[in-house]
Steps between C-alpha positions, in 0.01 A plus 500: 500500500722657238792548742668321791293524817759718672534746209440851636270742317549862598460857388741790533516877544756759616461761770545817294272368226200424721521645852453872456496691831838635396518756782280332763589370844865590492599378155758724334610553141644224286698543181180425307312782674779731387525355150126534440529870577770545239340658190487253212616199702163323523219493245248779557676594823337209680618412849452219749356739758167316503571200277237233582462625857576151629629660818136561593327234287710190565211308665304520175801385297562209734136396472531501121812283524319261731203468265736417213675233704835681480734324738778755544533876471837639405522864606785734582576710802551871455837574659414868573177388669696282744809720538407860413775690322702179489597552861537254785182582695210273401156646434232334718216596266671344200579185692140483619374518142708204388409305813132552422552402136693184590248395765206562268660282234565220745144522630385416147753220460711700253878468540687832504815517286695818568728683260728719707596737218286581198668826405368758750833604654471776762589827330750595769707190420499600134618845601797326665588305187226239468605161368827639368645498853570209733326667792160443339557125492593509868192706587288255302639209700397673824153567358469137388605366839241716672230367267608140562477557876170689484303287254694174489277328754226493235676553167691198368577611144741790440625658177797732545481707180269530205669531161831663599570548127218756491633677808852521356454534125161668462571717804866594451589424136192574290330745737156352428435412864575674826739659577521592130878503458695424180850399598652166406761489776237578762272229362761231545587613849128464569509146357764398751344669801159350423661157478683569823179615671336173404787296644511700822126448549533125446778486758292694751208264439715193560654648815156544657410130465154586372263246359433572138672545167674784322576571135506774237289592195683568172376613160738315272566555134561173317445585133475243223719512188351642182641214293693178541824665390779436752555872532132555592519223758803675646315833492210355700741360756676834537167680532436316826809653665388855577160429655516137609852381577598827668257402779481122475873431482587688823200344676638155425865568573621554143593867525406763246497405129839629389405484132236762567717721721772499234262696276460766773850652542363801690335276758655410833323249723565621858576153637652483846653190664230253595228658288463216253474245781223710659312530170514125444346416838270202426138582422197274541331585172530718193215717378470578129291780353418417140306707247657455159800371306711698254669375184855606411744459213874544463629849426877539501471878534312480833693514827395148595450383141121468512191708422130440559289439189124492428277196538156385386344457844192679625573792730353609832407861573857543620627402156644175639495180296271226627737199504385228742765262368760753612397433859565130444843570351595737781396269783680206339816707454498622861437151634768337289759774559445591865284223649383300669305769684134567573363749248200730514353720232462810713349713223326417174218685331410745227361847445215546255271800430222387734164674513189444707195383308191715455364399839818621671507181705709261287823497302552250221871434440534194274855592396618483860325169555677357197834641617457346845373170362802453275751590770331279758513215249876549491509484879302176494741358241804595706355334808425184302865489388624505859619861509469624862255780415312547825264788436363778283421858601280678247581863427292665601212472740393858426537754226752742648761770453721362225816696575601741221177413314287627788144370486496450124576125514278242670650169618239400756248218508294749702403825330554817704275799438746773591215743557319322781746212564243233419643151457340313209622144435584442133424181313865402559433508875239228458728310264779498758253396769406198291864410428573503873191290568618247243184532291652691205676259261833621368 
């Protein structure tokens, strides 16, 4: 075997990207339903209304996972499917769907790993201020506790939030994601309330004495310096403040990175007494979503004295550099700075311009296979060096709705024909199957 015997091989999706059934069985609008209906917000006006229709086709997807030997499925719950309109009355039909999904996974020997929040906030909570107000964090804690109680007898792996940087910065600062707001002060209030929501959920989990583990998934930015100049080394260190340390430091009891906040004079972090202790409630593992690594150099005229610069690396269809060694650097940095702690790669994968062959029954994606091979080699290396990397969740099981890019980007190891919803395993699906089986040398 290429990996330790207990290394977990999984795949991952998110509710809004794959479920569809956006208005079925009591589900109400999320901020992404609203955002997709905003002219110009999403490529070609695409929506997640149908997505991959996993809501109706999950047995087929589970069978495909089983045939590939996938050991764990990381999926997210749709908050407005469980609590319509963000209210306090649970929706039996939504709960029934997730019960059926969980039970079907377990019947095939596949471990469910639940992400409680992967960006589909109930629209009514956004109308009341969204993540810029403390009330949303408190409502989230109630929602999380209900999910722990309802599914915790079978689900032993919980992820509180997926990529809170995207929720705060892409959603409230850059306006590229729902709810599509561009306001710096609001973005940083969202940072704090997302962190607080995570901590409140962890405390609720601990108070219920449930068997299982809880953590969070972060998309860190840990750029490398353009040159060996001391000022470039300093620039790379500073570049980790605004996307990495602003989440990691509070999680591990270090507070917010003051160096970064000093460059944001208009920003006020709405910290109340006890908040930082709540946020730093101990977690059982840390999930890292890694896709690429940037390169930065010193620039005295920039607010934080760094700017991103070009590189020579091959690019994915997203325009992201393919830098497997960046994964190694990031995991080592996290382990050495914040460890020891169990680590999981909760997302890793690549989009390429996939096409079916002439027969319409196969998809050859050698670039994705090479991407996965090189990143899995890094995982193997990290394990051999004693880093507590416990598992890898490939993004993604299926081609799906890729947020503001709509259906124009394909990340899946299974091709989705969006006309008839056929599932066609790509060559990378069979590659991953062989890696899991231990028959594909890395």
